[in-house]
Each structure stands twice: as C-alpha cells, then as structure tokens.
PDB file of C-alpha atoms in Angstrom:
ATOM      1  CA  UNK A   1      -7.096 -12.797 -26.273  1.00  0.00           C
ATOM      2  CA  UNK A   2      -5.265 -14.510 -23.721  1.00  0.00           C
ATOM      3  CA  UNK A   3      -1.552 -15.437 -22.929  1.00  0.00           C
ATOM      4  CA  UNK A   4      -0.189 -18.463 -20.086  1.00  0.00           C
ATOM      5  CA  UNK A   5       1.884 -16.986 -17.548  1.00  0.00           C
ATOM      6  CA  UNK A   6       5.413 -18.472 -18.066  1.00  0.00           C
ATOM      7  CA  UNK A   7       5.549 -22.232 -16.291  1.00  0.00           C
ATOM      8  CA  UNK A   8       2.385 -21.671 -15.025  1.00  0.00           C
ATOM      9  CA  UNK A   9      -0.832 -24.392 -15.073  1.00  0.00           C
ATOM     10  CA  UNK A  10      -2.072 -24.582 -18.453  1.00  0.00           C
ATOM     11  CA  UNK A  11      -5.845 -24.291 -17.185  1.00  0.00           C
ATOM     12  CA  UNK A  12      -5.379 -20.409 -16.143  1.00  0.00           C
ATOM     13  CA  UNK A  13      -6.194 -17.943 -18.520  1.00  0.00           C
ATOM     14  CA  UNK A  14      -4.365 -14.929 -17.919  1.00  0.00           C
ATOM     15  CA  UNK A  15      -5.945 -11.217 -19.446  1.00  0.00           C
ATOM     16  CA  UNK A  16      -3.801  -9.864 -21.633  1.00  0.00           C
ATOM     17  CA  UNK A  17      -1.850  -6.473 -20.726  1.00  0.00           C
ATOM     18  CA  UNK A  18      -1.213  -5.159 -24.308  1.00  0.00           C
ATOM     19  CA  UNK A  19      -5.320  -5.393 -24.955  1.00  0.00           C
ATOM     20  CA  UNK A  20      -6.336  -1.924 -26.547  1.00  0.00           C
ATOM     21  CA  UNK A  21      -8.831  -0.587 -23.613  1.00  0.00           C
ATOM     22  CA  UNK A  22      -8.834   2.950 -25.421  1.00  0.00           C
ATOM     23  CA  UNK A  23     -12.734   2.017 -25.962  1.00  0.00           C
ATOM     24  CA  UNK A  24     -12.975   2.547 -22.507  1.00  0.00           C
ATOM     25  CA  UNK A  25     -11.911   6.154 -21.790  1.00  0.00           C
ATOM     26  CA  UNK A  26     -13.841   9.097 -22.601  1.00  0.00           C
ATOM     27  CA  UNK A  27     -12.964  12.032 -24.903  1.00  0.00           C
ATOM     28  CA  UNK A  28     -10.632  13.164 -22.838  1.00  0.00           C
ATOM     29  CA  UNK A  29      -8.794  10.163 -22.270  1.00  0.00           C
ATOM     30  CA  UNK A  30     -10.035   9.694 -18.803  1.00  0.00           C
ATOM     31  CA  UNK A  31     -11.515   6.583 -17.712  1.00  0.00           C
ATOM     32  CA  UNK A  32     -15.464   6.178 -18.054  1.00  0.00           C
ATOM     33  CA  UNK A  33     -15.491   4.172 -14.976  1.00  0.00           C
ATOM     34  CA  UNK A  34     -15.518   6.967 -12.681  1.00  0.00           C
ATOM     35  CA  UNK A  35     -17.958   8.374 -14.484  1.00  0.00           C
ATOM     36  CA  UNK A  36     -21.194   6.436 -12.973  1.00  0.00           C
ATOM     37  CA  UNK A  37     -23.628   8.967 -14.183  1.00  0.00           C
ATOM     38  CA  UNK A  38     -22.729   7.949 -17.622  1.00  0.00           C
ATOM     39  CA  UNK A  39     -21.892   4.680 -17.199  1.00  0.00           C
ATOM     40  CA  UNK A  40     -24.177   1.402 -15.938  1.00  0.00           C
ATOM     41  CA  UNK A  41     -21.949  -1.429 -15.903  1.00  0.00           C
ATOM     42  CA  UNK A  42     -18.214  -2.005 -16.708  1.00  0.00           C
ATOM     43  CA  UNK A  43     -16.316  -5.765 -17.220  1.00  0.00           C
ATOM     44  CA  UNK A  44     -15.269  -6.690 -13.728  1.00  0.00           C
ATOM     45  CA  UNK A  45     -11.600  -7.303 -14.639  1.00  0.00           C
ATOM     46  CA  UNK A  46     -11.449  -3.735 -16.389  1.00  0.00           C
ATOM     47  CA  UNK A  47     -12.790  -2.280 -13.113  1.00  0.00           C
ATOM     48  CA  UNK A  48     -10.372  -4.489 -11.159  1.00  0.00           C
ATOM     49  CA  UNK A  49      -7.025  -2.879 -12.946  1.00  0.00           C
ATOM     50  CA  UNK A  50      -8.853   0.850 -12.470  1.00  0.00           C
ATOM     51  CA  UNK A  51      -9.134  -0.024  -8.834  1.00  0.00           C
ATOM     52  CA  UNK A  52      -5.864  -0.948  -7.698  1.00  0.00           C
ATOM     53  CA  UNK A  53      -5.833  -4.410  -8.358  1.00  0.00           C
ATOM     54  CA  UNK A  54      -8.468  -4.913  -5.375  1.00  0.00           C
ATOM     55  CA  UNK A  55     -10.304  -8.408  -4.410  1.00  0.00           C
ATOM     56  CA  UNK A  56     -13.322  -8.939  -6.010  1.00  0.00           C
ATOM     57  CA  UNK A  57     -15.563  -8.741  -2.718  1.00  0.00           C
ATOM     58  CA  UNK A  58     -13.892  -5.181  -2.637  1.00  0.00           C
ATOM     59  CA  UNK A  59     -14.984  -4.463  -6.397  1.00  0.00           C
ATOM     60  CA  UNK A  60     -18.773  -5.548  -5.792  1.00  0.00           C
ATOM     61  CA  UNK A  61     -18.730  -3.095  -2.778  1.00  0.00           C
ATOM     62  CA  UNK A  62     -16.884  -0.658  -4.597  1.00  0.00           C
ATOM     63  CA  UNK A  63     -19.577  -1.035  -7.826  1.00  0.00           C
ATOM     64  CA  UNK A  64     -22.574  -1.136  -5.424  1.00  0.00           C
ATOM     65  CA  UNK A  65     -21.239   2.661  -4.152  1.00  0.00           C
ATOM     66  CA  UNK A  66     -21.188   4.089  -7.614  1.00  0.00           C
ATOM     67  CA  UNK A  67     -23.816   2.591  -8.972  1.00  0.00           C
ATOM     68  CA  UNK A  68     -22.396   0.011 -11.524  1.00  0.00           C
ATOM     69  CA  UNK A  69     -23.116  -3.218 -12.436  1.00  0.00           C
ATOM     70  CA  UNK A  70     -20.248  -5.435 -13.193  1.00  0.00           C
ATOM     71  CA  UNK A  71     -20.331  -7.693 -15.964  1.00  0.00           C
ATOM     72  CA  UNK A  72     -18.062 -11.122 -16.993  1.00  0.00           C
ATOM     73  CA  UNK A  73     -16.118 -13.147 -14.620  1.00  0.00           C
ATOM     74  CA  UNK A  74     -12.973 -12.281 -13.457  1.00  0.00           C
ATOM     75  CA  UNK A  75     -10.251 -13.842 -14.177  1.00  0.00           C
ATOM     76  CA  UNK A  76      -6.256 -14.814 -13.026  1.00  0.00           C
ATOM     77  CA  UNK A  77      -4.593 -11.216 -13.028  1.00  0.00           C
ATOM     78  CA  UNK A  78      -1.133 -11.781 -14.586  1.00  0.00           C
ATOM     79  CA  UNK A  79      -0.080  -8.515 -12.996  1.00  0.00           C
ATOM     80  CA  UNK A  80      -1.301  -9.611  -9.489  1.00  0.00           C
ATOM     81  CA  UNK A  81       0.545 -12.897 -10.092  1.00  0.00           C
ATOM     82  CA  UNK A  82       3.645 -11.581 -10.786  1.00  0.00           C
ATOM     83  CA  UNK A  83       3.672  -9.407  -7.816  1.00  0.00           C
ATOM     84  CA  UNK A  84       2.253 -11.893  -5.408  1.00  0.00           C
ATOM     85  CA  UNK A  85       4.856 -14.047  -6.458  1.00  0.00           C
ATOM     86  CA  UNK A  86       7.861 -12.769  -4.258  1.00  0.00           C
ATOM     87  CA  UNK A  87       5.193 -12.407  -1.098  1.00  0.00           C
ATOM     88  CA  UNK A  88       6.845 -13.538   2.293  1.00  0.00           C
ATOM     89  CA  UNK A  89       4.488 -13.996   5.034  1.00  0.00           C
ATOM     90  CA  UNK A  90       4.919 -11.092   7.911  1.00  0.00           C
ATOM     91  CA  UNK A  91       2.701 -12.178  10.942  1.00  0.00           C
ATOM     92  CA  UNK A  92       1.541  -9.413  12.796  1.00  0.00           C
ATOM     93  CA  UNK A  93       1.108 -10.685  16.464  1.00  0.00           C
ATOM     94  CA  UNK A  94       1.674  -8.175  19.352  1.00  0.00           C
ATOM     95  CA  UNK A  95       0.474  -8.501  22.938  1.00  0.00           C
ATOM     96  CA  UNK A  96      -1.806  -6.060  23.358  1.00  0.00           C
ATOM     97  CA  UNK A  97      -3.976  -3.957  21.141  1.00  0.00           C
ATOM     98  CA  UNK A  98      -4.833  -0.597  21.808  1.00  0.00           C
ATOM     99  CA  UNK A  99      -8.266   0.416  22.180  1.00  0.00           C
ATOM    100  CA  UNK A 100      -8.878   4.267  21.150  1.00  0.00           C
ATOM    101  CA  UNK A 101      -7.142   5.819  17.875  1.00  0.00           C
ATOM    102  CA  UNK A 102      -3.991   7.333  18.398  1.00  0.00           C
ATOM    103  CA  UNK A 103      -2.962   5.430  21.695  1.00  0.00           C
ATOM    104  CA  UNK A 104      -0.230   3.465  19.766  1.00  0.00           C
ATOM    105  CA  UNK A 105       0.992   3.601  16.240  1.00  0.00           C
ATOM    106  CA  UNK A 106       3.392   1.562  14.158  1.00  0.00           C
ATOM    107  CA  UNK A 107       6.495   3.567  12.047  1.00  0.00           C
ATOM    108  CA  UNK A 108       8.568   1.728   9.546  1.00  0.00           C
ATOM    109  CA  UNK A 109       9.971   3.255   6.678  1.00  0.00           C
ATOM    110  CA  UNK A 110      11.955   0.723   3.635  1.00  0.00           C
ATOM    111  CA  UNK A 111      14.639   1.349   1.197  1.00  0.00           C
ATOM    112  CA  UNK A 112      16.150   2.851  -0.501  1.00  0.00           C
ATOM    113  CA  UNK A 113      15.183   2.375  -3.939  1.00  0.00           C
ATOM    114  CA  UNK A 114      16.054   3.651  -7.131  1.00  0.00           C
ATOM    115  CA  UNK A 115      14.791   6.155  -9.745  1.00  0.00           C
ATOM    116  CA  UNK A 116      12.375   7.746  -7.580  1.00  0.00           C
ATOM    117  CA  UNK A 117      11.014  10.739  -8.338  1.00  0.00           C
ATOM    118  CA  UNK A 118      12.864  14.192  -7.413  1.00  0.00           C
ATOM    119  CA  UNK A 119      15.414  11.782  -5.582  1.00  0.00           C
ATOM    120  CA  UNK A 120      12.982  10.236  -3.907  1.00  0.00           C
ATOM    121  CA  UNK A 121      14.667   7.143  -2.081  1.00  0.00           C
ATOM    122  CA  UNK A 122      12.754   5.899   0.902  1.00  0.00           C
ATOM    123  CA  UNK A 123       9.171   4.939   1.589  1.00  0.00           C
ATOM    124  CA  UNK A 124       8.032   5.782   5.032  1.00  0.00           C
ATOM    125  CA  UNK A 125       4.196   4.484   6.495  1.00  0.00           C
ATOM    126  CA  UNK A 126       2.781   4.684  10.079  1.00  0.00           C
ATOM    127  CA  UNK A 127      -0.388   2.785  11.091  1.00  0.00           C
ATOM    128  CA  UNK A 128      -2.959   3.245  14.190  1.00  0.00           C
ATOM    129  CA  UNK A 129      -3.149   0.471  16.387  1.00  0.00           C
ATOM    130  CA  UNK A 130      -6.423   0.765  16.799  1.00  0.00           C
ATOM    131  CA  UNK A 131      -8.237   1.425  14.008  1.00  0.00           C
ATOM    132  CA  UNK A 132      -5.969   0.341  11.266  1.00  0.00           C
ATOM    133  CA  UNK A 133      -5.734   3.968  10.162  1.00  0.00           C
ATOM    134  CA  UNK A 134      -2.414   4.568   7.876  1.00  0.00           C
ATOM    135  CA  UNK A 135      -0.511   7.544   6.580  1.00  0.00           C
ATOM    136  CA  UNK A 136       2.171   6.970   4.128  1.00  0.00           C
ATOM    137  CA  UNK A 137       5.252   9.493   2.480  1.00  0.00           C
ATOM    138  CA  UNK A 138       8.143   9.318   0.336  1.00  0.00           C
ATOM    139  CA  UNK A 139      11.115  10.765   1.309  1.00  0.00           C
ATOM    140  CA  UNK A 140      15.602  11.394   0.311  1.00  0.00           C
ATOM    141  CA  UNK A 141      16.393  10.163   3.495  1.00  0.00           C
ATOM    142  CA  UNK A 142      15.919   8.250   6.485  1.00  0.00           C
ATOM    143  CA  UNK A 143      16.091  11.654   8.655  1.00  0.00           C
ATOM    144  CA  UNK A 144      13.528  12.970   6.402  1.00  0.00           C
ATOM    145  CA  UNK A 145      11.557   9.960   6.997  1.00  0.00           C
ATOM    146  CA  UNK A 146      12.054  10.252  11.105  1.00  0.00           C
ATOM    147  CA  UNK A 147      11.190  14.077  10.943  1.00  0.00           C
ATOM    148  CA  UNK A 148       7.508  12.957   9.235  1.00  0.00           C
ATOM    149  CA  UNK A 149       6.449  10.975  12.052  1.00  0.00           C
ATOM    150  CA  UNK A 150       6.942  13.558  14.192  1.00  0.00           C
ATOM    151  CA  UNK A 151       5.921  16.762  12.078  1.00  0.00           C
ATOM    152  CA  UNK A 152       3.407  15.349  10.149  1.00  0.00           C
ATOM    153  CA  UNK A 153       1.517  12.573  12.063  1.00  0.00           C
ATOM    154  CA  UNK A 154       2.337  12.776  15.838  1.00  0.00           C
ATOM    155  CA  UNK A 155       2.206  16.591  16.230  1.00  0.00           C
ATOM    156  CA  UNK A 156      -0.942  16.888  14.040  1.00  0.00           C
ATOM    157  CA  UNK A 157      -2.914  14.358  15.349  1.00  0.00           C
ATOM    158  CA  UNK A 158      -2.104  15.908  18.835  1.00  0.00           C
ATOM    159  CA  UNK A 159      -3.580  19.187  17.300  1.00  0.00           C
ATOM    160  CA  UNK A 160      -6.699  17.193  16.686  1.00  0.00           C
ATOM    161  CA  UNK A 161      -6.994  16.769  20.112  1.00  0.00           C
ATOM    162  CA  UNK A 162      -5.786  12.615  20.344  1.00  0.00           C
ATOM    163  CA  UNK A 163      -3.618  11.157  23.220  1.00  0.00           C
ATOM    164  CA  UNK A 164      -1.288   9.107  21.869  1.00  0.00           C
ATOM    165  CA  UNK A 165       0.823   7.086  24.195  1.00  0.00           C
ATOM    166  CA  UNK A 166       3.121   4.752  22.701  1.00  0.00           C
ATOM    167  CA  UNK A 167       4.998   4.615  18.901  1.00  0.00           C
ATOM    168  CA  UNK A 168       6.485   1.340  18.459  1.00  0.00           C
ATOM    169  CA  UNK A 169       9.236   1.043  15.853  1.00  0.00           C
ATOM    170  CA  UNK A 170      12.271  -0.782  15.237  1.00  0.00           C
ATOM    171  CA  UNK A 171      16.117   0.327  16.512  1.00  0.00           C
ATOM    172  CA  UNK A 172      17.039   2.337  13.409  1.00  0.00           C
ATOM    173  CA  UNK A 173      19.839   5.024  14.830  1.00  0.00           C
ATOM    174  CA  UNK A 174      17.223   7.802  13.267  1.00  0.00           C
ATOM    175  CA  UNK A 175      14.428   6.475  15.294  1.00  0.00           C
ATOM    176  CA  UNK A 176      17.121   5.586  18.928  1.00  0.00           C
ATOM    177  CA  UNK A 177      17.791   9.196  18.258  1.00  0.00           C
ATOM    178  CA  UNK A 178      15.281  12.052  16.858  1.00  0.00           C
ATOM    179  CA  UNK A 179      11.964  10.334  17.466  1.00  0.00           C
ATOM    180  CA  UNK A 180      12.656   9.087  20.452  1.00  0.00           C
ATOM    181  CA  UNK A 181      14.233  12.739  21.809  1.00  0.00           C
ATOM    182  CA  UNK A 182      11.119  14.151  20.388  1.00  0.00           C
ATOM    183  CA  UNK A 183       8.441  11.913  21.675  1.00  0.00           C
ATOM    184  CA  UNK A 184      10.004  12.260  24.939  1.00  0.00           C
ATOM    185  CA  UNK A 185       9.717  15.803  24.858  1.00  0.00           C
ATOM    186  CA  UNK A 186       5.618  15.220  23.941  1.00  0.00           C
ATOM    187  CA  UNK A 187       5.133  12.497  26.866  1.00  0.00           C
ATOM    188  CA  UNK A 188       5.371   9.773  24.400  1.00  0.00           C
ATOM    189  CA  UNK A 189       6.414   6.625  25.352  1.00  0.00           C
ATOM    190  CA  UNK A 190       8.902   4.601  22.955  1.00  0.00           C
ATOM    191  CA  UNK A 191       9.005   0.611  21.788  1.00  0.00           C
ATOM    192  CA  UNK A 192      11.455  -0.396  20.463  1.00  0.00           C
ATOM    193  CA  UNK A 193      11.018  -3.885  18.441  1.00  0.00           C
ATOM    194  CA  UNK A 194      14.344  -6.376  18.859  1.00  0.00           C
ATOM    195  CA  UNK A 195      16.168  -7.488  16.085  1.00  0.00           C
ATOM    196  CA  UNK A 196      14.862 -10.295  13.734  1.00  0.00           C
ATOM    197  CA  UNK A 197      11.218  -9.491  14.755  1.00  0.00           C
ATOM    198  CA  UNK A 198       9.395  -7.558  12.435  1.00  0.00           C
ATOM    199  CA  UNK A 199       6.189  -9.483  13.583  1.00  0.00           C
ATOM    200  CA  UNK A 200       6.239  -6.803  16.419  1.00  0.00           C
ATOM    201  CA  UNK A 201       5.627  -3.991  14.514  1.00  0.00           C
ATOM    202  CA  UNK A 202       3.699  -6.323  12.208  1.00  0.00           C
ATOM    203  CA  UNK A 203       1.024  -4.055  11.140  1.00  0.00           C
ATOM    204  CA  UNK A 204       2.933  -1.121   9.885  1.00  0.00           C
ATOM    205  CA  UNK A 205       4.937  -3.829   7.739  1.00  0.00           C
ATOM    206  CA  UNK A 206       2.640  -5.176   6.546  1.00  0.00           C
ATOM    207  CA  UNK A 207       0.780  -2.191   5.328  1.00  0.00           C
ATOM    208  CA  UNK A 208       4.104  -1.286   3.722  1.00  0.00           C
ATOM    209  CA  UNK A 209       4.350  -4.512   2.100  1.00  0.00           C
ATOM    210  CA  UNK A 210       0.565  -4.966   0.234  1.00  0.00           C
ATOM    211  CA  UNK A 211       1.167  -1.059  -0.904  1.00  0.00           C
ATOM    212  CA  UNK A 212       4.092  -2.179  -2.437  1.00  0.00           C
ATOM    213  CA  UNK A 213       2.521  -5.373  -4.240  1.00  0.00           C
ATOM    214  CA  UNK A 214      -0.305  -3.365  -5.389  1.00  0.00           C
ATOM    215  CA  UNK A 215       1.727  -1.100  -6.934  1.00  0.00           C
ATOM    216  CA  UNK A 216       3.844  -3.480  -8.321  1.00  0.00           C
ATOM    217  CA  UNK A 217       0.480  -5.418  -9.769  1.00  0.00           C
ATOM    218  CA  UNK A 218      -0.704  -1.578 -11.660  1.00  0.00           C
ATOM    219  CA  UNK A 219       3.337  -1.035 -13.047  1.00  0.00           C
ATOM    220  CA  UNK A 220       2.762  -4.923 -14.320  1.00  0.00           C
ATOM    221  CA  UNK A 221      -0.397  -4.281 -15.558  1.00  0.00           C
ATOM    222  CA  UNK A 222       0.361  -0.664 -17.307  1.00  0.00           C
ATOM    223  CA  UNK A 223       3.167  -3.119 -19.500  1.00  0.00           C
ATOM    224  CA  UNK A 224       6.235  -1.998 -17.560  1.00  0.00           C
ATOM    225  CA  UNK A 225       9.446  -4.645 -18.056  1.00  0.00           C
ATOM    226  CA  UNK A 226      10.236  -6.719 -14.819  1.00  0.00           C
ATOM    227  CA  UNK A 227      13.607  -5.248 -14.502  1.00  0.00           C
ATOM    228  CA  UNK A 228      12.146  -1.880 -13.950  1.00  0.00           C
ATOM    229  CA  UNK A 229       9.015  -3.469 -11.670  1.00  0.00           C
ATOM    230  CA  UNK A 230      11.378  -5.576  -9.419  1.00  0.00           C
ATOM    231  CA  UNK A 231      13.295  -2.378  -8.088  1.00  0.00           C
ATOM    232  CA  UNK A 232      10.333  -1.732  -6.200  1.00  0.00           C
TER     233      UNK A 232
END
C-alpha cells in the first residue's frame, strides 16, 4: 500500500506508516533485524526506519557489518520528507581546523522545548573539531547545560589525558560567565562566535540540527500527529 504525500509529485510513492510490520519482530516483540544470526536479509526500507532513518549508502554498510542482505528498492520516506521539509541550510566554514582531538570543540545547546521528559527543556551537543567526535545531553536549564560541558566533556576528556585548547561557542550569558570562568581556570582558551553567525560554530549546529531531523523522521514514522512532531 501506498499513500501521496499531500501536494506532492504524483510520481512518488510514499511507504505507508500505518503498515502492520508486527511480522517483523520476534516473540518478544523485539525487532528481528538485530538479530543477524537469525536473520539473512530484511526489505531495505524496513531496515532504513530501524536505523534511524539513515542514507542508503549508510544501510548497505550497515547490512554488510551484520551480515544481511537487503532486499527491494527503497523508496521516498514520507517521514524523512516531512522532516527535511523545514531544513535551513547552516554552512559550517571556520578558518582553521584543528588537527589532534580535543584541541578545539564546538558547544551549542537549543531550546527550550516542551513536554520533555522529567522537565527536560533544553538540548545541549558539543563536537571535536577534529575528528567530528560528538557528545550530546538533555537538560532543565541552560546552567545545567553550561555545567555539562565542563563536568562532563572538558574535565573528562582532560582525565583521558587530551589537551584541549580552545571551546568556541556563542555569547549566551551562561557561557560569558561559568564556562568561560571555568575554562580559564583549566588554561582553556575561549571563542566567542558574533551575533548572526552561527556558521562559526557551524559544526556543533549542525550536528544539533540533523539529530533533530532524524528524530523528527522516527516520531513521523512511529505515526505521531504533526502538532506533537513540530515542537521538536
């Protein structure tokens, strides 16, 4: 079965979210994909929701590791349509790159949002320079959010014997204030991006931003409304 996508080309066939996959889950009501050593191939678009909504270069890779051969052809994703559709390009241009982990890393946090679990409000990511390494955390508050960076990926990584040098980040009063007292205290230097330019801390937004489209493309896919989906 197969539904259009409201307004959308008449040619694209979009899979249909309210399909009964139950034949696909074990007993136990887990999925059978995971399950490689009883499983030898899987449709691709199936594999494609259980994966996060990845590309389909990413889902041959991903296949190859576990042993499974994908079957069919897949097709438009109505839940990666209807997330894509509110993308904004964020260009990530800086002028230098750092060449060993941990030299410089990107903070951002966004929100807040609403109905998050255990007053969850705020969505807070940091991302390596260098190797494109991320850590990610949900948080009730902005100062929450500014103690992480510090207590949870600067001071740990430090532990783990790295030299990091710079944390770029925009002018948030949490950031002009704790993080920056704090990386001070560590040797740390501090960017600070200027208004209007998120392309300067381009890599930590964007991570923030395809985290948040992916999840919006599984909450689509699961058959959530697009009120609820759109408060992401």
């Amino acid at each position: 079965m197969s539904t259009v996508l409201r307004n959308g080309p008449p040619e694209t066939k979009w899979r249909d979210v309210s399909e009964d996959k139950s034949k696909d889950l074990n007993e136990e009501g887990f999925p059978i994909v995971f399950q490689n050593q009883r499983i030898q191939s899987v449709d691709i678009n199936f594999f494609h929701d259980q994966q996060g909504h990845q590309s389909e270069q990413l889902l041959q890779l991903t296949a190859q590791m576990y042993g499974i051969k994908l079957t069919g052809k897949l097709t438009s994703c109505e839940g990666c349509a209807l997330s894509k559709a509110k993308q904004k390009d964020v260009a990530k241009k800086t002028q230098s790159v750092a060449e060993e982990a941990g030299h410089r890393l990107f903070l951002d946090a966004s929100g807040p949002f609403e109905g998050g679990l255990k007053g969850k409000k705020y969505y807070a990511a940091a991302v390596d320079d260098a190797t494109g390494m991320g850590f990610a955390g949900f948080f009730d508050s902005k100062t929450a959010c500014a103690k992480w960076y510090i207590e949870s990926i600067v001071d740990p990584l430090i532990a783990k014997g790295f030299t990091i040098k710079v944390l770029r980040m925009d002018d948030a009063p949490e950031h002009q204030s704790y993080v920056k007292t704090e990386a001070e205290k560590r040797g740390i230097d501090v960017e600070f991006t200027g208004l209007h330019t998120p392309q300067h801390n381009g890599k930590v937004e964007c991570r923030i931003y395809n985290n948040k489209l992916k999840a919006k493309a599984m909450l689509f896919q699961a058959g959530f409304n697009e009120r609820t989906v759109y408060k992401l």
